[in-house]
PDB file of C-alpha atoms in Angstrom:
ATOM      1  CA  UNK A   1     171.049 226.937 182.549  1.00 57.00           C
ATOM      2  CA  UNK A   2     174.521 225.402 182.936  1.00 64.00           C
ATOM      3  CA  UNK A   3     177.073 227.767 184.205  1.00 65.00           C
ATOM      4  CA  UNK A   4     180.132 228.142 181.938  1.00 78.00           C
ATOM      5  CA  UNK A   5     183.515 227.160 183.064  1.00 85.00           C
ATOM      6  CA  UNK A   6     186.530 229.407 182.107  1.00 84.00           C
ATOM      7  CA  UNK A   7     189.580 227.753 180.810  1.00 84.00           C
ATOM      8  CA  UNK A   8     192.479 229.145 182.674  1.00 84.00           C
ATOM      9  CA  UNK A   9     195.979 228.413 181.192  1.00 84.00           C
ATOM     10  CA  UNK A  10     199.263 229.665 182.625  1.00 87.00           C
ATOM     11  CA  UNK A  11     202.415 230.361 180.631  1.00 86.00           C
ATOM     12  CA  UNK A  12     204.675 227.331 180.196  1.00 88.00           C
ATOM     13  CA  UNK A  13     207.681 228.215 182.364  1.00 92.00           C
ATOM     14  CA  UNK A  14     210.054 226.544 179.852  1.00 92.00           C
ATOM     15  CA  UNK A  15     209.113 229.110 177.213  1.00 89.00           C
ATOM     16  CA  UNK A  16     209.524 232.112 179.308  1.00 91.00           C
ATOM     17  CA  UNK A  17     213.263 232.539 178.770  1.00 92.00           C
ATOM     18  CA  UNK A  18     212.646 232.267 175.003  1.00 90.00           C
ATOM     19  CA  UNK A  19     210.230 235.230 174.946  1.00 91.00           C
ATOM     20  CA  UNK A  20     212.838 238.091 174.324  1.00 93.00           C
ATOM     21  CA  UNK A  21     214.250 236.097 171.274  1.00 94.00           C
ATOM     22  CA  UNK A  22     210.833 235.420 169.875  1.00 93.00           C
ATOM     23  CA  UNK A  23     209.806 239.019 170.305  1.00 92.00           C
ATOM     24  CA  UNK A  24     213.045 240.146 168.595  1.00 94.00           C
ATOM     25  CA  UNK A  25     212.343 237.789 165.604  1.00 94.00           C
ATOM     26  CA  UNK A  26     208.729 238.951 165.285  1.00 93.00           C
ATOM     27  CA  UNK A  27     209.894 242.539 165.249  1.00 92.00           C
ATOM     28  CA  UNK A  28     212.207 241.658 162.366  1.00 94.00           C
ATOM     29  CA  UNK A  29     209.240 239.938 160.491  1.00 93.00           C
ATOM     30  CA  UNK A  30     206.991 242.926 161.054  1.00 92.00           C
ATOM     31  CA  UNK A  31     209.720 245.402 159.686  1.00 92.00           C
ATOM     32  CA  UNK A  32     210.048 243.240 156.601  1.00 94.00           C
ATOM     33  CA  UNK A  33     206.335 243.446 155.745  1.00 95.00           C
ATOM     34  CA  UNK A  34     205.750 246.150 153.040  1.00 96.00           C
ATOM     35  CA  UNK A  35     202.948 247.191 150.727  1.00 97.00           C
ATOM     36  CA  UNK A  36     204.391 245.092 147.958  1.00 96.00           C
ATOM     37  CA  UNK A  37     204.491 241.808 149.929  1.00 96.00           C
ATOM     38  CA  UNK A  38     201.608 242.305 152.320  1.00 97.00           C
ATOM     39  CA  UNK A  39     199.107 240.196 150.363  1.00 96.00           C
ATOM     40  CA  UNK A  40     201.528 237.250 150.765  1.00 94.00           C
ATOM     41  CA  UNK A  41     200.680 237.069 154.369  1.00 93.00           C
ATOM     42  CA  UNK A  42     196.928 237.234 153.797  1.00 94.00           C
ATOM     43  CA  UNK A  43     194.831 234.158 152.894  1.00 91.00           C
ATOM     44  CA  UNK A  44     191.410 233.996 151.085  1.00 93.00           C
ATOM     45  CA  UNK A  45     189.566 233.825 154.575  1.00 93.00           C
ATOM     46  CA  UNK A  46     191.023 237.099 155.652  1.00 95.00           C
ATOM     47  CA  UNK A  47     190.233 238.937 152.406  1.00 96.00           C
ATOM     48  CA  UNK A  48     186.698 237.467 152.237  1.00 97.00           C
ATOM     49  CA  UNK A  49     186.088 238.690 155.767  1.00 97.00           C
ATOM     50  CA  UNK A  50     187.103 242.050 154.704  1.00 97.00           C
ATOM     51  CA  UNK A  51     185.195 242.317 151.345  1.00 97.00           C
ATOM     52  CA  UNK A  52     182.073 240.771 153.066  1.00 98.00           C
ATOM     53  CA  UNK A  53     182.290 243.478 155.745  1.00 98.00           C
ATOM     54  CA  UNK A  54     182.597 246.285 153.035  1.00 98.00           C
ATOM     55  CA  UNK A  55     179.571 244.898 151.321  1.00 97.00           C
ATOM     56  CA  UNK A  56     177.636 244.623 154.630  1.00 97.00           C
ATOM     57  CA  UNK A  57     178.205 248.316 155.409  1.00 97.00           C
ATOM     58  CA  UNK A  58     177.142 249.337 151.915  1.00 96.00           C
ATOM     59  CA  UNK A  59     180.517 250.571 150.825  1.00 97.00           C
ATOM     60  CA  UNK A  60     181.329 250.943 147.219  1.00 96.00           C
ATOM     61  CA  UNK A  61     184.846 249.746 147.825  1.00 97.00           C
ATOM     62  CA  UNK A  62     187.588 249.629 150.449  1.00 98.00           C
ATOM     63  CA  UNK A  63     191.216 249.556 150.875  1.00 98.00           C
ATOM     64  CA  UNK A  64     194.092 248.506 153.042  1.00 98.00           C
ATOM     65  CA  UNK A  65     196.833 251.198 153.351  1.00 98.00           C
ATOM     66  CA  UNK A  66     200.217 250.255 154.771  1.00 98.00           C
ATOM     67  CA  UNK A  67     203.033 252.357 155.844  1.00 97.00           C
ATOM     68  CA  UNK A  68     205.993 252.149 153.561  1.00 95.00           C
ATOM     69  CA  UNK A  69     209.579 251.033 154.692  1.00 92.00           C
ATOM     70  CA  UNK A  70     210.559 254.663 155.389  1.00 92.00           C
ATOM     71  CA  UNK A  71     207.265 255.453 157.213  1.00 94.00           C
ATOM     72  CA  UNK A  72     206.806 258.466 154.976  1.00 96.00           C
ATOM     73  CA  UNK A  73     203.732 257.434 153.003  1.00 97.00           C
ATOM     74  CA  UNK A  74     200.740 255.245 153.153  1.00 98.00           C
ATOM     75  CA  UNK A  75     200.503 253.011 150.106  1.00 98.00           C
ATOM     76  CA  UNK A  76     197.441 251.066 149.056  1.00 98.00           C
ATOM     77  CA  UNK A  77     198.291 247.368 149.361  1.00 98.00           C
ATOM     78  CA  UNK A  78     194.709 246.036 148.648  1.00 98.00           C
ATOM     79  CA  UNK A  79     191.563 247.380 147.108  1.00 98.00           C
ATOM     80  CA  UNK A  80     188.225 245.535 146.633  1.00 97.00           C
ATOM     81  CA  UNK A  81     186.803 247.751 143.850  1.00 93.00           C
ATOM     82  CA  UNK A  82     186.671 247.555 140.055  1.00 93.00           C
ATOM     83  CA  UNK A  83     189.674 249.912 139.682  1.00 92.00           C
ATOM     84  CA  UNK A  84     192.093 248.117 141.978  1.00 96.00           C
ATOM     85  CA  UNK A  85     194.699 247.862 139.275  1.00 95.00           C
ATOM     86  CA  UNK A  86     194.771 251.746 139.298  1.00 95.00           C
ATOM     87  CA  UNK A  87     194.540 252.118 143.117  1.00 97.00           C
ATOM     88  CA  UNK A  88     196.975 249.494 144.393  1.00 97.00           C
ATOM     89  CA  UNK A  89     200.324 251.120 144.807  1.00 97.00           C
ATOM     90  CA  UNK A  90     198.998 254.632 145.150  1.00 97.00           C
ATOM     91  CA  UNK A  91     200.959 256.637 147.687  1.00 97.00           C
ATOM     92  CA  UNK A  92     199.813 259.444 149.895  1.00 96.00           C
ATOM     93  CA  UNK A  93     202.250 261.233 152.198  1.00 96.00           C
ATOM     94  CA  UNK A  94     201.815 261.140 155.861  1.00 95.00           C
ATOM     95  CA  UNK A  95     201.368 264.837 156.062  1.00 94.00           C
ATOM     96  CA  UNK A  96     198.350 264.749 153.823  1.00 95.00           C
ATOM     97  CA  UNK A  97     194.854 263.358 154.062  1.00 96.00           C
ATOM     98  CA  UNK A  98     192.562 261.835 156.561  1.00 97.00           C
ATOM     99  CA  UNK A  99     193.951 258.355 156.445  1.00 97.00           C
ATOM    100  CA  UNK A 100     197.194 259.863 157.455  1.00 97.00           C
ATOM    101  CA  UNK A 101     195.434 261.549 160.317  1.00 97.00           C
ATOM    102  CA  UNK A 102     194.041 258.207 161.377  1.00 98.00           C
ATOM    103  CA  UNK A 103     197.544 256.692 161.542  1.00 97.00           C
ATOM    104  CA  UNK A 104     198.971 259.578 163.499  1.00 95.00           C
ATOM    105  CA  UNK A 105     196.158 259.748 166.016  1.00 97.00           C
ATOM    106  CA  UNK A 106     195.347 256.025 165.990  1.00 97.00           C
ATOM    107  CA  UNK A 107     191.705 257.058 166.132  1.00 97.00           C
ATOM    108  CA  UNK A 108     188.953 255.966 163.875  1.00 98.00           C
ATOM    109  CA  UNK A 109     187.186 258.352 161.530  1.00 98.00           C
ATOM    110  CA  UNK A 110     183.616 258.410 160.042  1.00 98.00           C
ATOM    111  CA  UNK A 111     181.982 261.214 158.064  1.00 97.00           C
ATOM    112  CA  UNK A 112     179.526 261.948 155.269  1.00 94.00           C
ATOM    113  CA  UNK A 113     180.132 264.838 152.935  1.00 91.00           C
ATOM    114  CA  UNK A 114     183.777 264.051 153.422  1.00 95.00           C
ATOM    115  CA  UNK A 115     184.607 265.742 150.094  1.00 91.00           C
ATOM    116  CA  UNK A 116     183.948 269.041 151.891  1.00 90.00           C
ATOM    117  CA  UNK A 117     186.293 268.404 154.744  1.00 95.00           C
ATOM    118  CA  UNK A 118     189.439 270.592 154.403  1.00 93.00           C
ATOM    119  CA  UNK A 119     191.651 267.712 155.680  1.00 95.00           C
ATOM    120  CA  UNK A 120     190.424 265.358 152.990  1.00 95.00           C
ATOM    121  CA  UNK A 121     192.858 264.708 150.165  1.00 95.00           C
ATOM    122  CA  UNK A 122     191.105 264.310 146.777  1.00 92.00           C
ATOM    123  CA  UNK A 123     194.173 263.123 144.936  1.00 94.00           C
ATOM    124  CA  UNK A 124     193.018 259.523 144.497  1.00 94.00           C
ATOM    125  CA  UNK A 125     189.578 260.803 143.448  1.00 91.00           C
ATOM    126  CA  UNK A 126     191.091 262.976 140.934  1.00 90.00           C
ATOM    127  CA  UNK A 127     193.083 260.204 139.462  1.00 91.00           C
ATOM    128  CA  UNK A 128     189.992 257.994 139.082  1.00 90.00           C
ATOM    129  CA  UNK A 129     187.514 260.715 138.278  1.00 87.00           C
ATOM    130  CA  UNK A 130     185.424 259.818 141.286  1.00 88.00           C
ATOM    131  CA  UNK A 131     184.006 261.818 144.172  1.00 91.00           C
ATOM    132  CA  UNK A 132     183.930 260.360 147.703  1.00 94.00           C
ATOM    133  CA  UNK A 133     180.812 261.155 149.562  1.00 95.00           C
ATOM    134  CA  UNK A 134     181.357 259.155 152.870  1.00 97.00           C
ATOM    135  CA  UNK A 135     184.455 257.459 154.458  1.00 98.00           C
ATOM    136  CA  UNK A 136     185.256 255.301 157.234  1.00 98.00           C
ATOM    137  CA  UNK A 137     188.879 254.809 158.236  1.00 98.00           C
ATOM    138  CA  UNK A 138     190.273 252.780 161.149  1.00 98.00           C
ATOM    139  CA  UNK A 139     193.755 251.957 162.197  1.00 98.00           C
ATOM    140  CA  UNK A 140     195.227 248.599 161.278  1.00 98.00           C
ATOM    141  CA  UNK A 141     197.487 247.060 163.830  1.00 97.00           C
ATOM    142  CA  UNK A 142     199.556 243.840 163.759  1.00 96.00           C
ATOM    143  CA  UNK A 143     202.516 242.674 165.847  1.00 95.00           C
ATOM    144  CA  UNK A 144     201.778 245.370 168.506  1.00 92.00           C
ATOM    145  CA  UNK A 145     202.152 248.337 166.175  1.00 95.00           C
ATOM    146  CA  UNK A 146     199.959 250.392 164.058  1.00 97.00           C
ATOM    147  CA  UNK A 147     200.927 249.431 160.492  1.00 97.00           C
ATOM    148  CA  UNK A 148     198.358 251.256 158.463  1.00 98.00           C
ATOM    149  CA  UNK A 149     194.560 251.921 157.814  1.00 98.00           C
ATOM    150  CA  UNK A 150     191.564 250.121 156.581  1.00 98.00           C
ATOM    151  CA  UNK A 151     189.203 252.440 154.728  1.00 98.00           C
ATOM    152  CA  UNK A 152     185.934 252.185 152.846  1.00 98.00           C
ATOM    153  CA  UNK A 153     184.033 254.688 150.910  1.00 97.00           C
ATOM    154  CA  UNK A 154     180.623 255.547 149.199  1.00 97.00           C
ATOM    155  CA  UNK A 155     181.026 257.302 145.957  1.00 94.00           C
ATOM    156  CA  UNK A 156     178.699 259.635 143.938  1.00 90.00           C
ATOM    157  CA  UNK A 157     178.591 261.840 140.889  1.00 82.00           C
ATOM    158  CA  UNK A 158     178.922 265.624 141.006  1.00 71.00           C
ATOM    159  CA  UNK A 159     178.833 268.554 138.683  1.00 68.00           C
ATOM    160  CA  UNK A 160     181.068 271.573 139.224  1.00 67.00           C
ATOM    161  CA  UNK A 161     179.084 274.756 139.338  1.00 64.00           C
ATOM    162  CA  UNK A 162     180.740 278.128 140.122  1.00 61.00           C
ATOM    163  CA  UNK A 163     183.748 276.177 141.276  1.00 63.00           C
ATOM    164  CA  UNK A 164     181.831 274.074 143.760  1.00 67.00           C
ATOM    165  CA  UNK A 165     180.857 270.423 143.456  1.00 66.00           C
ATOM    166  CA  UNK A 166     177.050 269.869 143.312  1.00 67.00           C
ATOM    167  CA  UNK A 167     175.508 266.307 143.513  1.00 67.00           C
ATOM    168  CA  UNK A 168     174.500 265.177 139.956  1.00 68.00           C
ATOM    169  CA  UNK A 169     172.383 262.185 141.020  1.00 72.00           C
ATOM    170  CA  UNK A 170     171.244 260.288 144.115  1.00 82.00           C
ATOM    171  CA  UNK A 171     173.194 260.988 147.211  1.00 87.00           C
ATOM    172  CA  UNK A 172     174.306 257.877 149.175  1.00 91.00           C
ATOM    173  CA  UNK A 173     172.874 257.242 152.548  1.00 92.00           C
ATOM    174  CA  UNK A 174     176.165 257.665 154.327  1.00 95.00           C
ATOM    175  CA  UNK A 175     177.750 255.552 156.907  1.00 97.00           C
ATOM    176  CA  UNK A 176     176.222 254.980 160.499  1.00 97.00           C
ATOM    177  CA  UNK A 177     177.989 254.277 163.827  1.00 97.00           C
ATOM    178  CA  UNK A 178     177.131 250.458 163.492  1.00 98.00           C
ATOM    179  CA  UNK A 179     179.132 250.549 160.256  1.00 98.00           C
ATOM    180  CA  UNK A 180     182.070 251.908 161.831  1.00 98.00           C
ATOM    181  CA  UNK A 181     181.992 249.247 164.572  1.00 98.00           C
ATOM    182  CA  UNK A 182     181.760 246.639 161.928  1.00 98.00           C
ATOM    183  CA  UNK A 183     184.986 247.927 160.173  1.00 98.00           C
ATOM    184  CA  UNK A 184     186.723 248.142 163.532  1.00 98.00           C
ATOM    185  CA  UNK A 185     185.693 244.615 164.317  1.00 98.00           C
ATOM    186  CA  UNK A 186     187.006 243.386 161.070  1.00 98.00           C
ATOM    187  CA  UNK A 187     190.363 245.262 161.694  1.00 98.00           C
ATOM    188  CA  UNK A 188     190.635 243.579 165.083  1.00 98.00           C
ATOM    189  CA  UNK A 189     189.949 240.071 163.659  1.00 97.00           C
ATOM    190  CA  UNK A 190     192.520 240.703 160.740  1.00 97.00           C
ATOM    191  CA  UNK A 191     195.089 241.757 163.422  1.00 97.00           C
ATOM    192  CA  UNK A 192     194.595 238.449 165.195  1.00 96.00           C
ATOM    193  CA  UNK A 193     194.730 236.377 162.083  1.00 95.00           C
ATOM    194  CA  UNK A 194     197.987 238.163 160.943  1.00 96.00           C
ATOM    195  CA  UNK A 195     199.488 237.849 164.271  1.00 95.00           C
ATOM    196  CA  UNK A 196     198.756 234.150 164.581  1.00 94.00           C
ATOM    197  CA  UNK A 197     200.060 233.541 161.078  1.00 93.00           C
ATOM    198  CA  UNK A 198     203.279 235.325 161.778  1.00 94.00           C
ATOM    199  CA  UNK A 199     203.696 233.763 165.094  1.00 93.00           C
ATOM    200  CA  UNK A 200     203.242 230.307 163.387  1.00 92.00           C
ATOM    201  CA  UNK A 201     205.834 231.242 160.851  1.00 90.00           C
ATOM    202  CA  UNK A 202     208.323 232.165 163.594  1.00 90.00           C
ATOM    203  CA  UNK A 203     207.947 228.990 165.441  1.00 88.00           C
ATOM    204  CA  UNK A 204     207.761 226.787 162.343  1.00 86.00           C
ATOM    205  CA  UNK A 205     204.018 225.875 162.409  1.00 82.00           C
ATOM    206  CA  UNK A 206     203.442 227.316 159.043  1.00 68.00           C
ATOM    207  CA  UNK A 207     205.361 225.937 156.119  1.00 56.00           C
ATOM    208  CA  UNK A 208     204.581 227.617 152.752  1.00 52.00           C
TER     209      UNK A 208
END
C-alpha cells in the first residue's frame, strides 16, 4: 500500500493585506442574502444534493428556512414537497417553534412524535392540514454565521378524539441517528458550496 502524501499550501503573502477588505465585502454580500433571493445563489447541484438526501432519509419533504433581514423571523426559502407554493414564504417568529430553537442554540434536533412536543409549532401543519410525526432540523451556516435551518419531516394522518390527536393510519418509522448525520453532512456541504460561490463572486471568478 502506497503512503499518501499531504498537500501543504501556505497563504500567498501578497494576498494577506487584502484579507480585511475581502472579509468586509463578503460580510456585505452575506447581509444582502434574504429568503426572497436565496435561490439565486443555489444551483441545480446544490438543490439535487439536498432533495436526494431528503429522499435517502425517507422524509416526506424538507425545507430551507432563512433568517429575514431584521432577524425577527425564519422564512421558508425552499421546500421540496408538493405544496411548496404554499410553504415558501411562510414566516415563523424566532420566539416560536423548534426551528427557532435550533437557530438560537445552534444545535441539531431529531424527534419522533414531535407533534406532542410542547415547543413544536403546528402553525404550518394547520395551514396545510397536515400533521408532522417526525422532524430533523439542523443549523445552516454560510459566510461564518448561522443563517437559518434545514429541516425535514415525516407526515401522517390523525383523527381528533376527545381533543387529542390519534393516528388514523400507518405510523411512519421515524428518523434514526444516521438520518440526522446525513442531514448535517448535507448542510456542511451546502455551506461550502455557497461559500465557494460567494467567494468566487467577490473576486470575479463567477460571472452570471
